[in-house]
């Protein structure tokens, strides 16, 4: 029993604003009362978990990606680079080659195929990873610089970093970017279970369906947490029942939660229902993961 | 003078496509020769990334003097278009190409 692998939980949602941050930060803080817990904010374009974590900053590191830089003198204007780049991150406009570093995926193709060696790759800072500790809780925030359009390389680097330096923490919670595209897939890549946070409304249901499809494609076990339970209707519950997706918890709509949240405060220690919900969530996940 | 419109179709009565990067077509009108041509940009539909810069590359090949569109190019595309000596007019939403052209002639379109 000593060498149990860590339990890795992804918290995701079909769109932002459904309660992903509320759940991630409260779950992590609550679990850290009894055991070492890791919270990683992978919502790199808009990380906001930090608003709810008070601790000591241990380190801040710059994160880089490699981008091509045009050497005008060496270039023969053959046009190969702009035809090569799948992402249209390098284009040729007459006698000018433009590199859009925010669009670049660092695949090296243009640089390697350039016959004149006119596109050497260089380091470009795209964001930062910050580590904060607070008691039993280790918090890692991954933040993309404003204007950068590629979240995936930073998300991968953050995963690597976590595995290397915090891989032994028994409970790991990853707050993933909202949506259904590449960043959320990259974020949930190595988690054991994905919690999808939603609201009991038609919009919530629509986004939930899309998120469930995405998770099916990458074969992740999922469970649903219904936030603001009591508003809207019961369609989300019906959908989960029919699709065979477990509803892990229903967080009842409560004005006090909204107020505490908007003041940057955790709620699990102030609202009793919340602790019950968090207990239910973690138990249900442990059951599913153990069975697999 | 060569005038390019971002267009949702291929005729004079087609609507302006308000998106620059993801426009389906360009309709190009030369008001000296009265020649009209259509440039297909629909391949850009399949691009998850970089639609704006891909379309900017296309515009560069057309080399119009004037571009008429809706929302205006995004940041990346705008950087690329700066390399071109071209006037850009925006806010031609909900107009046909013909209406947009008339509004442009009468100085009623907003320039960027
Ligand atoms: S591939 Fe190299 S030589 Fe050819 S246009 Fe691009 S930068 Fe210039
Ligand atoms: S490295 Fe790859 S993604 Fe970046 S500009 Fe070159 S070909 Fe495009």
CSV table of C-alpha atoms and ligand atoms in Angstrom, one decimal:
chain,number,residue,atom,x,y,z
A,1,UNK,CA,0.0,0.0,0.0
A,2,UNK,CA,2.9,2.3,0.5
A,3,UNK,CA,3.8,2.7,-3.1
A,4,UNK,CA,0.3,3.6,-4.4
A,5,UNK,CA,0.7,5.7,-7.5
A,6,UNK,CA,-0.7,9.2,-7.1
A,7,UNK,CA,-4.3,9.9,-7.9
A,8,UNK,CA,-4.5,12.5,-10.7
A,9,UNK,CA,-7.8,14.3,-11.2
A,10,UNK,CA,-8.6,16.7,-14.0
A,11,UNK,CA,-11.2,19.4,-13.5
A,12,UNK,CA,-12.7,20.6,-16.8
A,13,UNK,CA,-15.8,22.1,-18.3
A,14,UNK,CA,-17.3,22.7,-21.7
A,15,UNK,CA,-17.1,26.4,-21.2
A,16,UNK,CA,-15.7,28.8,-18.7
A,17,UNK,CA,-17.6,30.2,-15.7
A,18,UNK,CA,-19.3,27.1,-14.6
A,19,UNK,CA,-17.5,26.6,-11.3
A,20,UNK,CA,-14.2,24.9,-12.3
A,21,UNK,CA,-12.1,27.3,-10.2
A,22,UNK,CA,-14.5,27.0,-7.2
A,23,UNK,CA,-14.3,23.2,-7.3
A,24,UNK,CA,-10.5,22.9,-8.0
A,25,UNK,CA,-9.4,25.3,-5.3
A,26,UNK,CA,-11.8,24.0,-2.6
A,27,UNK,CA,-11.2,20.4,-3.4
A,28,UNK,CA,-7.4,20.9,-3.2
A,29,UNK,CA,-7.5,23.0,0.0
A,30,UNK,CA,-9.9,20.5,1.7
A,31,UNK,CA,-7.9,17.4,0.7
A,32,UNK,CA,-4.6,19.1,1.9
A,33,UNK,CA,-6.0,19.2,5.4
A,34,UNK,CA,-5.3,15.5,5.7
A,35,UNK,CA,-2.6,14.7,3.1
A,36,UNK,CA,-0.1,16.3,0.7
A,37,UNK,CA,-2.0,17.6,-2.3
A,38,UNK,CA,-0.9,19.3,-5.5
A,39,UNK,CA,-3.0,21.8,-7.4
A,40,UNK,CA,-1.9,22.8,-10.9
A,41,UNK,CA,-3.7,25.6,-12.7
A,42,UNK,CA,-3.4,24.7,-16.4
A,43,UNK,CA,-5.9,27.2,-17.5
A,44,UNK,CA,-2.9,29.0,-18.9
A,45,UNK,CA,-4.7,31.8,-20.7
A,46,UNK,CA,-6.6,32.9,-17.7
A,47,UNK,CA,-5.3,31.3,-14.6
A,48,UNK,CA,-7.3,32.4,-11.5
A,49,UNK,CA,-6.8,29.7,-8.9
A,50,UNK,CA,-4.1,31.9,-7.3
A,51,UNK,CA,-6.9,34.2,-6.0
A,52,UNK,CA,-7.8,31.5,-3.6
A,53,UNK,CA,-4.4,30.3,-2.5
A,54,UNK,CA,-2.4,32.1,0.1
A,55,UNK,CA,1.1,30.8,0.6
A,56,UNK,CA,4.8,31.3,0.1
A,57,UNK,CA,6.2,31.6,-3.4
A,58,UNK,CA,9.0,29.1,-3.9
A,59,UNK,CA,10.0,29.8,-7.4
A,60,UNK,CA,9.1,31.5,-10.7
A,61,UNK,CA,10.6,30.2,-13.9
A,62,UNK,CA,10.5,31.5,-17.4
A,63,UNK,CA,9.2,29.1,-20.0
A,64,UNK,CA,10.4,29.2,-23.6
A,65,UNK,CA,9.5,27.8,-26.9
A,66,UNK,CA,11.7,27.7,-30.0
A,67,UNK,CA,10.8,29.9,-33.0
A,68,UNK,CA,12.4,30.6,-36.3
A,69,UNK,CA,14.0,33.9,-36.9
A,70,UNK,CA,14.5,35.2,-40.4
A,71,UNK,CA,17.9,36.0,-41.6
A,72,UNK,CA,17.2,38.4,-44.4
A,73,UNK,CA,20.7,38.4,-45.9
A,74,UNK,CA,20.9,34.6,-46.2
A,75,UNK,CA,17.3,34.2,-47.6
A,76,UNK,CA,16.9,33.5,-51.4
A,77,UNK,CA,13.1,34.1,-51.3
A,78,UNK,CA,12.5,30.5,-52.5
A,79,UNK,CA,9.1,30.4,-50.7
A,80,UNK,CA,9.6,26.9,-49.3
A,81,UNK,CA,9.1,28.0,-45.7
A,82,UNK,CA,5.6,29.6,-46.2
A,83,UNK,CA,4.5,26.5,-48.1
A,84,UNK,CA,5.8,24.2,-45.4
A,85,UNK,CA,4.2,25.7,-42.3
A,86,UNK,CA,0.9,24.0,-41.6
A,87,UNK,CA,0.0,26.7,-39.1
A,88,UNK,CA,0.7,29.7,-41.4
A,89,UNK,CA,3.1,31.0,-38.8
A,90,UNK,CA,5.6,32.0,-41.5
A,91,UNK,CA,4.4,33.7,-44.6
A,92,UNK,CA,6.1,35.3,-47.6
A,93,UNK,CA,4.9,38.7,-48.7
A,94,UNK,CA,6.9,39.6,-51.8
A,95,UNK,CA,10.5,40.0,-50.6
A,96,UNK,CA,9.7,39.8,-47.0
A,97,UNK,CA,9.3,36.7,-44.7
A,98,UNK,CA,7.2,37.3,-41.7
A,99,UNK,CA,7.2,34.9,-38.7
A,100,UNK,CA,4.3,35.0,-36.3
A,101,UNK,CA,5.8,33.7,-33.1
A,102,UNK,CA,2.5,33.4,-31.3
A,103,UNK,CA,1.2,31.0,-34.0
A,104,UNK,CA,4.4,29.0,-34.2
A,105,UNK,CA,4.2,25.3,-32.9
A,106,UNK,CA,8.0,24.9,-32.8
A,107,UNK,CA,7.9,22.0,-35.2
A,108,UNK,CA,11.2,23.0,-36.8
A,109,UNK,CA,10.0,22.1,-40.3
A,110,UNK,CA,10.6,25.5,-41.9
A,111,UNK,CA,14.0,25.8,-40.3
A,112,UNK,CA,15.1,22.4,-41.4
A,113,UNK,CA,13.8,22.7,-44.9
A,114,UNK,CA,15.1,26.1,-45.6
A,115,UNK,CA,17.8,25.5,-48.3
A,116,UNK,CA,19.7,28.7,-47.3
A,117,UNK,CA,19.7,28.1,-43.5
A,118,UNK,CA,18.0,31.5,-43.2
A,119,UNK,CA,15.6,30.4,-40.4
A,120,UNK,CA,17.6,29.5,-37.4
A,121,UNK,CA,15.6,28.6,-34.3
A,122,UNK,CA,15.8,30.8,-31.2
A,123,UNK,CA,14.4,30.8,-27.7
A,124,UNK,CA,11.3,32.9,-27.2
A,125,UNK,CA,9.7,33.4,-23.8
A,126,UNK,CA,6.1,32.3,-23.8
A,127,UNK,CA,5.1,32.2,-20.2
A,128,UNK,CA,6.0,31.4,-16.6
A,129,UNK,CA,5.5,28.6,-14.1
A,130,UNK,CA,5.1,29.7,-10.4
A,131,UNK,CA,5.3,27.4,-7.4
A,132,UNK,CA,3.6,28.3,-4.2
A,133,UNK,CA,3.4,26.2,-1.0
A,134,UNK,CA,0.9,26.5,1.8
A,135,UNK,CA,1.0,23.8,4.5
A,136,UNK,CA,0.4,20.5,2.8
A,137,UNK,CA,-0.7,22.1,-0.4
A,138,UNK,CA,1.7,22.7,-3.4
A,139,UNK,CA,0.2,25.0,-5.9
A,140,UNK,CA,1.6,25.4,-9.4
A,141,UNK,CA,0.4,28.1,-11.7
A,142,UNK,CA,1.2,28.0,-15.4
A,143,UNK,CA,0.6,31.3,-17.1
A,144,UNK,CA,0.9,32.1,-20.8
A,145,UNK,CA,2.1,35.6,-21.8
A,146,UNK,CA,-0.7,37.8,-23.2
A,147,UNK,CA,-0.9,37.6,-27.0
A,148,UNK,CA,0.5,34.1,-27.2
A,149,UNK,CA,-1.9,31.9,-29.0
A,150,UNK,CA,-0.5,28.4,-28.5
A,151,UNK,CA,-1.3,27.0,-25.0
A,152,UNK,CA,-0.3,23.4,-25.8
A,153,UNK,CA,3.5,23.7,-25.6
A,154,UNK,CA,3.3,25.4,-22.2
A,155,UNK,CA,0.8,22.8,-20.9
A,156,UNK,CA,3.2,20.0,-22.0
A,157,UNK,CA,6.1,21.7,-20.3
A,158,UNK,CA,4.1,22.1,-17.1
A,159,UNK,CA,3.2,18.4,-17.0
A,160,UNK,CA,6.8,17.5,-17.5
A,161,UNK,CA,7.8,19.8,-14.7
A,162,UNK,CA,5.2,18.4,-12.3
A,163,UNK,CA,6.2,14.9,-13.1
A,164,UNK,CA,9.8,15.6,-12.4
A,165,UNK,CA,9.6,17.7,-9.2
A,166,UNK,CA,6.2,16.8,-7.7
A,167,UNK,CA,5.4,13.4,-9.1
A,168,UNK,CA,5.3,11.8,-5.7
A,169,UNK,CA,2.5,13.9,-4.2
A,170,UNK,CA,-0.3,11.4,-3.6
A,171,UNK,CA,-3.2,13.6,-4.7
A,172,UNK,CA,-2.9,15.8,-7.8
A,173,UNK,CA,-5.6,18.1,-9.1
A,174,UNK,CA,-5.3,19.7,-12.5
A,175,UNK,CA,-7.6,22.7,-13.3
A,176,UNK,CA,-7.8,22.4,-17.1
A,177,UNK,CA,-8.7,25.1,-19.7
A,178,UNK,CA,-12.4,25.2,-20.6
A,179,UNK,CA,-13.6,24.0,-24.0
A,180,UNK,CA,-13.1,21.0,-26.1
A,181,UNK,CA,-10.0,21.8,-28.2
A,182,UNK,CA,-6.3,20.9,-28.1
A,183,UNK,CA,-5.5,22.6,-24.8
A,184,UNK,CA,-8.0,20.6,-22.7
A,185,UNK,CA,-6.9,17.4,-24.4
A,186,UNK,CA,-3.2,18.2,-23.6
A,187,UNK,CA,-4.2,19.1,-20.0
A,188,UNK,CA,-6.0,15.8,-19.3
A,189,UNK,CA,-3.5,13.6,-21.1
A,190,UNK,CA,-2.1,11.9,-18.1
A,191,UNK,CA,-4.9,12.2,-15.5
A,192,UNK,CA,-6.8,9.1,-14.2
A,193,UNK,CA,-10.2,10.8,-14.1
A,194,UNK,CA,-11.9,13.9,-15.4
A,195,UNK,CA,-14.5,15.8,-13.5
A,196,UNK,CA,-16.8,17.9,-15.7
A,197,UNK,CA,-18.3,20.8,-14.0
A,198,UNK,CA,-21.6,22.0,-15.4
A,199,UNK,CA,-24.8,24.0,-14.6
A,200,UNK,CA,-28.3,22.6,-14.8
A,201,UNK,CA,-29.3,24.8,-17.7
A,202,UNK,CA,-29.8,24.2,-21.5
A,203,UNK,CA,-26.5,25.9,-22.2
A,204,UNK,CA,-24.8,23.9,-19.5
A,205,UNK,CA,-26.2,20.7,-21.0
A,206,UNK,CA,-25.1,21.6,-24.5
A,207,UNK,CA,-21.5,22.3,-23.4
A,208,UNK,CA,-21.5,19.2,-21.2
A,209,UNK,CA,-22.4,17.0,-24.2
A,210,UNK,CA,-19.5,18.4,-26.2
A,211,UNK,CA,-17.1,17.9,-23.3
A,212,UNK,CA,-18.2,14.3,-22.8
A,213,UNK,CA,-17.7,13.6,-26.5
A,214,UNK,CA,-14.1,14.9,-26.3
A,215,UNK,CA,-13.3,12.9,-23.2
A,216,UNK,CA,-14.7,9.7,-24.9
A,217,UNK,CA,-12.4,10.2,-27.8
A,218,UNK,CA,-9.4,10.2,-25.5
A,219,UNK,CA,-10.9,7.3,-23.4
A,220,UNK,CA,-11.0,9.1,-20.0
A,221,UNK,CA,-13.4,8.1,-17.3
A,222,UNK,CA,-15.6,11.0,-16.4
A,223,UNK,CA,-18.0,12.1,-13.7
A,224,UNK,CA,-20.2,15.2,-13.5
A,225,UNK,CA,-20.5,17.8,-10.8
A,226,UNK,CA,-23.6,20.0,-11.1
A,227,UNK,CA,-22.9,23.5,-9.8
A,228,UNK,CA,-25.6,26.0,-8.9
A,229,UNK,CA,-28.0,23.0,-8.4
A,230,UNK,CA,-31.5,24.2,-8.0
A,231,UNK,CA,-31.5,26.8,-10.8
A,232,UNK,CA,-32.6,25.7,-14.3
A,233,UNK,CA,-34.1,22.2,-14.9
A,234,UNK,CA,-33.3,18.5,-14.6
A,235,UNK,CA,-32.2,17.8,-18.1
A,236,UNK,CA,-28.5,17.5,-17.2
A,237,UNK,CA,-29.4,14.8,-14.7
A,238,UNK,CA,-31.5,13.0,-17.2
A,239,UNK,CA,-28.8,13.2,-19.8
A,240,UNK,CA,-26.2,11.8,-17.3
A,241,UNK,CA,-28.6,8.9,-16.3
A,242,UNK,CA,-29.2,8.0,-20.0
A,243,UNK,CA,-25.5,8.3,-20.9
A,244,UNK,CA,-24.4,6.3,-17.9
A,245,UNK,CA,-22.3,9.1,-16.5
A,246,UNK,CA,-22.1,9.3,-12.7
A,247,UNK,CA,-23.2,12.5,-11.1
A,248,UNK,CA,-20.5,12.9,-8.3
A,249,UNK,CA,-22.1,15.8,-6.5
A,250,UNK,CA,-24.6,18.6,-6.8
A,251,UNK,CA,-23.5,21.9,-5.3
A,252,UNK,CA,-26.7,23.6,-4.3
A,253,UNK,CA,-27.1,27.2,-5.4
A,254,UNK,CA,-26.3,29.4,-2.4
A,255,UNK,CA,-25.8,33.1,-2.4
A,256,UNK,CA,-23.2,32.8,0.3
A,257,UNK,CA,-21.0,30.8,-2.1
A,258,UNK,CA,-21.2,33.5,-4.7
A,259,UNK,CA,-20.4,36.1,-2.1
A,260,UNK,CA,-17.4,34.3,-0.6
A,261,UNK,CA,-16.1,33.4,-4.1
A,262,UNK,CA,-16.2,36.9,-5.3
A,263,UNK,CA,-14.3,38.0,-2.2
A,264,UNK,CA,-11.5,35.5,-3.0
A,265,UNK,CA,-12.4,33.2,-0.2
A,266,UNK,CA,-12.7,29.4,0.0
A,267,UNK,CA,-16.1,28.0,0.9
A,268,UNK,CA,-15.6,24.4,2.1
A,269,UNK,CA,-14.8,25.5,5.7
A,270,UNK,CA,-17.8,27.9,5.8
A,271,UNK,CA,-20.5,26.0,4.1
A,272,UNK,CA,-21.3,22.5,5.4
A,273,UNK,CA,-22.9,21.1,2.3
A,274,UNK,CA,-19.7,21.8,0.4
A,275,UNK,CA,-17.7,19.5,2.5
A,276,UNK,CA,-20.2,16.7,2.0
A,277,UNK,CA,-20.0,17.3,-1.8
A,278,UNK,CA,-16.2,17.2,-1.8
A,279,UNK,CA,-16.2,14.0,0.2
A,280,UNK,CA,-18.6,12.4,-2.2
A,281,UNK,CA,-16.6,13.5,-5.2
A,282,UNK,CA,-13.3,12.1,-3.9
A,283,UNK,CA,-14.8,8.8,-2.8
A,284,UNK,CA,-16.6,8.3,-6.1
A,285,UNK,CA,-13.4,8.9,-8.0
A,286,UNK,CA,-11.3,6.6,-5.8
A,287,UNK,CA,-13.9,3.9,-6.4
A,288,UNK,CA,-13.8,4.2,-10.2
A,289,UNK,CA,-10.0,4.5,-10.4
A,290,UNK,CA,-9.4,1.5,-8.1
A,291,UNK,CA,-11.7,-0.6,-10.2
A,292,UNK,CA,-9.9,0.2,-13.4
B,1,UNK,CA,-8.2,50.7,-59.0
B,2,UNK,CA,-8.5,47.2,-57.7
B,3,UNK,CA,-11.1,46.8,-54.9
B,4,UNK,CA,-11.4,43.5,-53.0
B,5,UNK,CA,-14.4,42.5,-50.9
B,6,UNK,CA,-14.6,39.7,-48.4
B,7,UNK,CA,-17.6,37.8,-49.7
B,8,UNK,CA,-19.9,35.0,-48.7
B,9,UNK,CA,-20.7,34.2,-52.3
B,10,UNK,CA,-19.5,34.8,-55.8
B,11,UNK,CA,-21.8,37.4,-57.3
B,12,UNK,CA,-22.4,41.1,-57.1
B,13,UNK,CA,-25.5,40.3,-55.0
B,14,UNK,CA,-23.7,38.1,-52.5
B,15,UNK,CA,-23.4,39.3,-48.9
B,16,UNK,CA,-20.2,40.7,-47.5
B,17,UNK,CA,-18.5,38.1,-45.3
B,18,UNK,CA,-17.8,40.1,-42.1
B,19,UNK,CA,-14.8,37.9,-41.2
B,20,UNK,CA,-11.5,38.7,-42.8
B,21,UNK,CA,-9.4,35.6,-42.0
B,22,UNK,CA,-12.2,33.1,-42.6
B,23,UNK,CA,-13.9,34.7,-45.6
B,24,UNK,CA,-15.1,32.1,-48.2
B,25,UNK,CA,-14.3,34.3,-51.2
B,26,UNK,CA,-12.8,37.5,-52.4
B,27,UNK,CA,-14.6,39.4,-55.1
B,28,UNK,CA,-12.2,41.6,-56.9
B,29,UNK,CA,-13.5,44.5,-58.9
B,30,UNK,CA,-11.4,46.7,-61.1
B,31,UNK,CA,-13.3,50.0,-61.5
B,32,UNK,CA,-11.2,51.1,-64.5
B,33,UNK,CA,-11.6,48.0,-66.6
B,34,UNK,CA,-14.9,47.0,-64.9
B,35,UNK,CA,-13.5,43.5,-64.7
B,36,UNK,CA,-14.8,41.3,-61.9
B,37,UNK,CA,-13.0,38.2,-60.7
B,38,UNK,CA,-13.5,35.8,-57.8
B,39,UNK,CA,-10.8,34.3,-55.6
B,40,UNK,CA,-11.8,31.1,-53.7
B,41,UNK,CA,-10.5,31.2,-50.1
B,42,UNK,CA,-12.7,28.3,-48.8
B,43,UNK,CA,-9.7,26.1,-48.2
B,44,UNK,CA,-9.2,28.2,-45.1
B,45,UNK,CA,-12.2,26.5,-43.5
B,46,UNK,CA,-10.1,23.5,-42.6
B,47,UNK,CA,-7.4,25.5,-40.9
B,48,UNK,CA,-7.5,25.3,-37.1
B,49,UNK,CA,-4.8,27.8,-36.8
B,50,UNK,CA,-3.4,30.8,-38.8
B,51,UNK,CA,-6.5,31.5,-41.0
B,52,UNK,CA,-5.7,35.2,-40.7
B,53,UNK,CA,-2.1,35.0,-41.9
B,54,UNK,CA,-3.0,32.4,-44.6
B,55,UNK,CA,-5.7,34.8,-45.9
B,56,UNK,CA,-3.3,37.8,-45.7
B,57,UNK,CA,-0.9,35.8,-47.9
B,58,UNK,CA,-3.7,35.4,-50.4
B,59,UNK,CA,-4.5,39.1,-50.3
B,60,UNK,CA,-0.9,39.9,-50.9
B,61,UNK,CA,-1.1,37.9,-54.1
B,62,UNK,CA,-4.2,39.7,-55.3
B,63,UNK,CA,-2.6,43.1,-54.4
B,64,UNK,CA,-5.8,45.2,-54.3
B,65,UNK,CA,-5.6,49.0,-53.6
B,66,UNK,CA,-8.7,48.8,-51.4
B,67,UNK,CA,-10.1,46.1,-49.2
B,68,UNK,CA,-13.7,46.2,-48.0
B,69,UNK,CA,-14.7,43.9,-45.2
B,70,UNK,CA,-16.7,43.7,-41.9
B,71,UNK,CA,-14.9,43.1,-38.7
B,72,UNK,CA,-11.5,44.0,-39.9
B,73,UNK,CA,-8.4,41.7,-39.8
B,74,UNK,CA,-7.2,40.3,-36.5
B,75,UNK,CA,-3.9,41.3,-35.0
B,76,UNK,CA,-1.7,38.9,-36.9
B,77,UNK,CA,-3.3,39.5,-40.3
B,78,UNK,CA,-3.2,43.3,-39.6
B,79,UNK,CA,0.6,43.0,-39.1
B,80,UNK,CA,0.9,41.2,-42.4
B,81,UNK,CA,-1.3,43.6,-44.3
B,82,UNK,CA,0.8,46.6,-43.1
B,83,UNK,CA,3.3,45.4,-45.7
B,84,UNK,CA,0.8,46.2,-48.4
B,85,UNK,CA,0.0,49.7,-49.4
B,86,UNK,CA,-3.7,49.2,-49.2
B,87,UNK,CA,-6.7,51.1,-47.8
B,88,UNK,CA,-9.0,49.0,-45.6
B,89,UNK,CA,-12.6,49.8,-45.0
B,90,UNK,CA,-14.6,48.0,-42.3
B,91,UNK,CA,-18.2,47.7,-41.0
B,92,UNK,CA,-19.7,46.6,-44.3
B,93,UNK,CA,-21.8,44.0,-42.4
B,94,UNK,CA,-25.2,43.1,-43.7
B,95,UNK,CA,-24.5,44.7,-47.1
B,96,UNK,CA,-24.4,43.0,-50.5
B,97,UNK,CA,-21.2,43.5,-52.4
B,98,UNK,CA,-23.0,46.0,-54.6
B,99,UNK,CA,-24.3,48.0,-51.6
B,100,UNK,CA,-20.9,48.0,-50.0
B,101,UNK,CA,-19.4,49.3,-53.3
B,102,UNK,CA,-21.9,52.1,-53.5
B,103,UNK,CA,-21.4,53.0,-49.8
B,104,UNK,CA,-17.7,53.1,-50.4
B,105,UNK,CA,-18.1,55.3,-53.5
B,106,UNK,CA,-20.2,57.7,-51.4
B,107,UNK,CA,-17.6,57.8,-48.6
B,108,UNK,CA,-19.9,56.1,-46.2
B,109,UNK,CA,-17.7,53.3,-45.1
B,110,UNK,CA,-15.4,53.6,-42.1
B,111,UNK,CA,-11.7,53.3,-42.9
B,112,UNK,CA,-9.3,51.5,-40.7
C,1,LIG,S1,12.8,28.7,-47.1
C,1,LIG,FE1,14.6,30.0,-46.4
C,1,LIG,S2,15.5,30.8,-48.3
C,1,LIG,FE2,13.4,30.1,-48.8
C,1,LIG,S3,12.1,31.9,-48.6
C,1,LIG,FE3,12.1,30.8,-46.6
C,1,LIG,S4,13.7,31.8,-45.4
C,1,LIG,FE4,14.1,32.3,-47.5
C,2,LIG,S1,8.7,26.0,-36.7
C,2,LIG,FE1,7.0,24.9,-37.6
C,2,LIG,S2,5.2,26.0,-36.8
C,2,LIG,FE2,7.0,27.3,-36.5
C,2,LIG,S3,7.0,28.6,-38.2
C,2,LIG,FE3,8.3,26.9,-38.7
C,2,LIG,S4,7.0,25.4,-39.8
C,2,LIG,FE4,5.7,26.9,-38.8
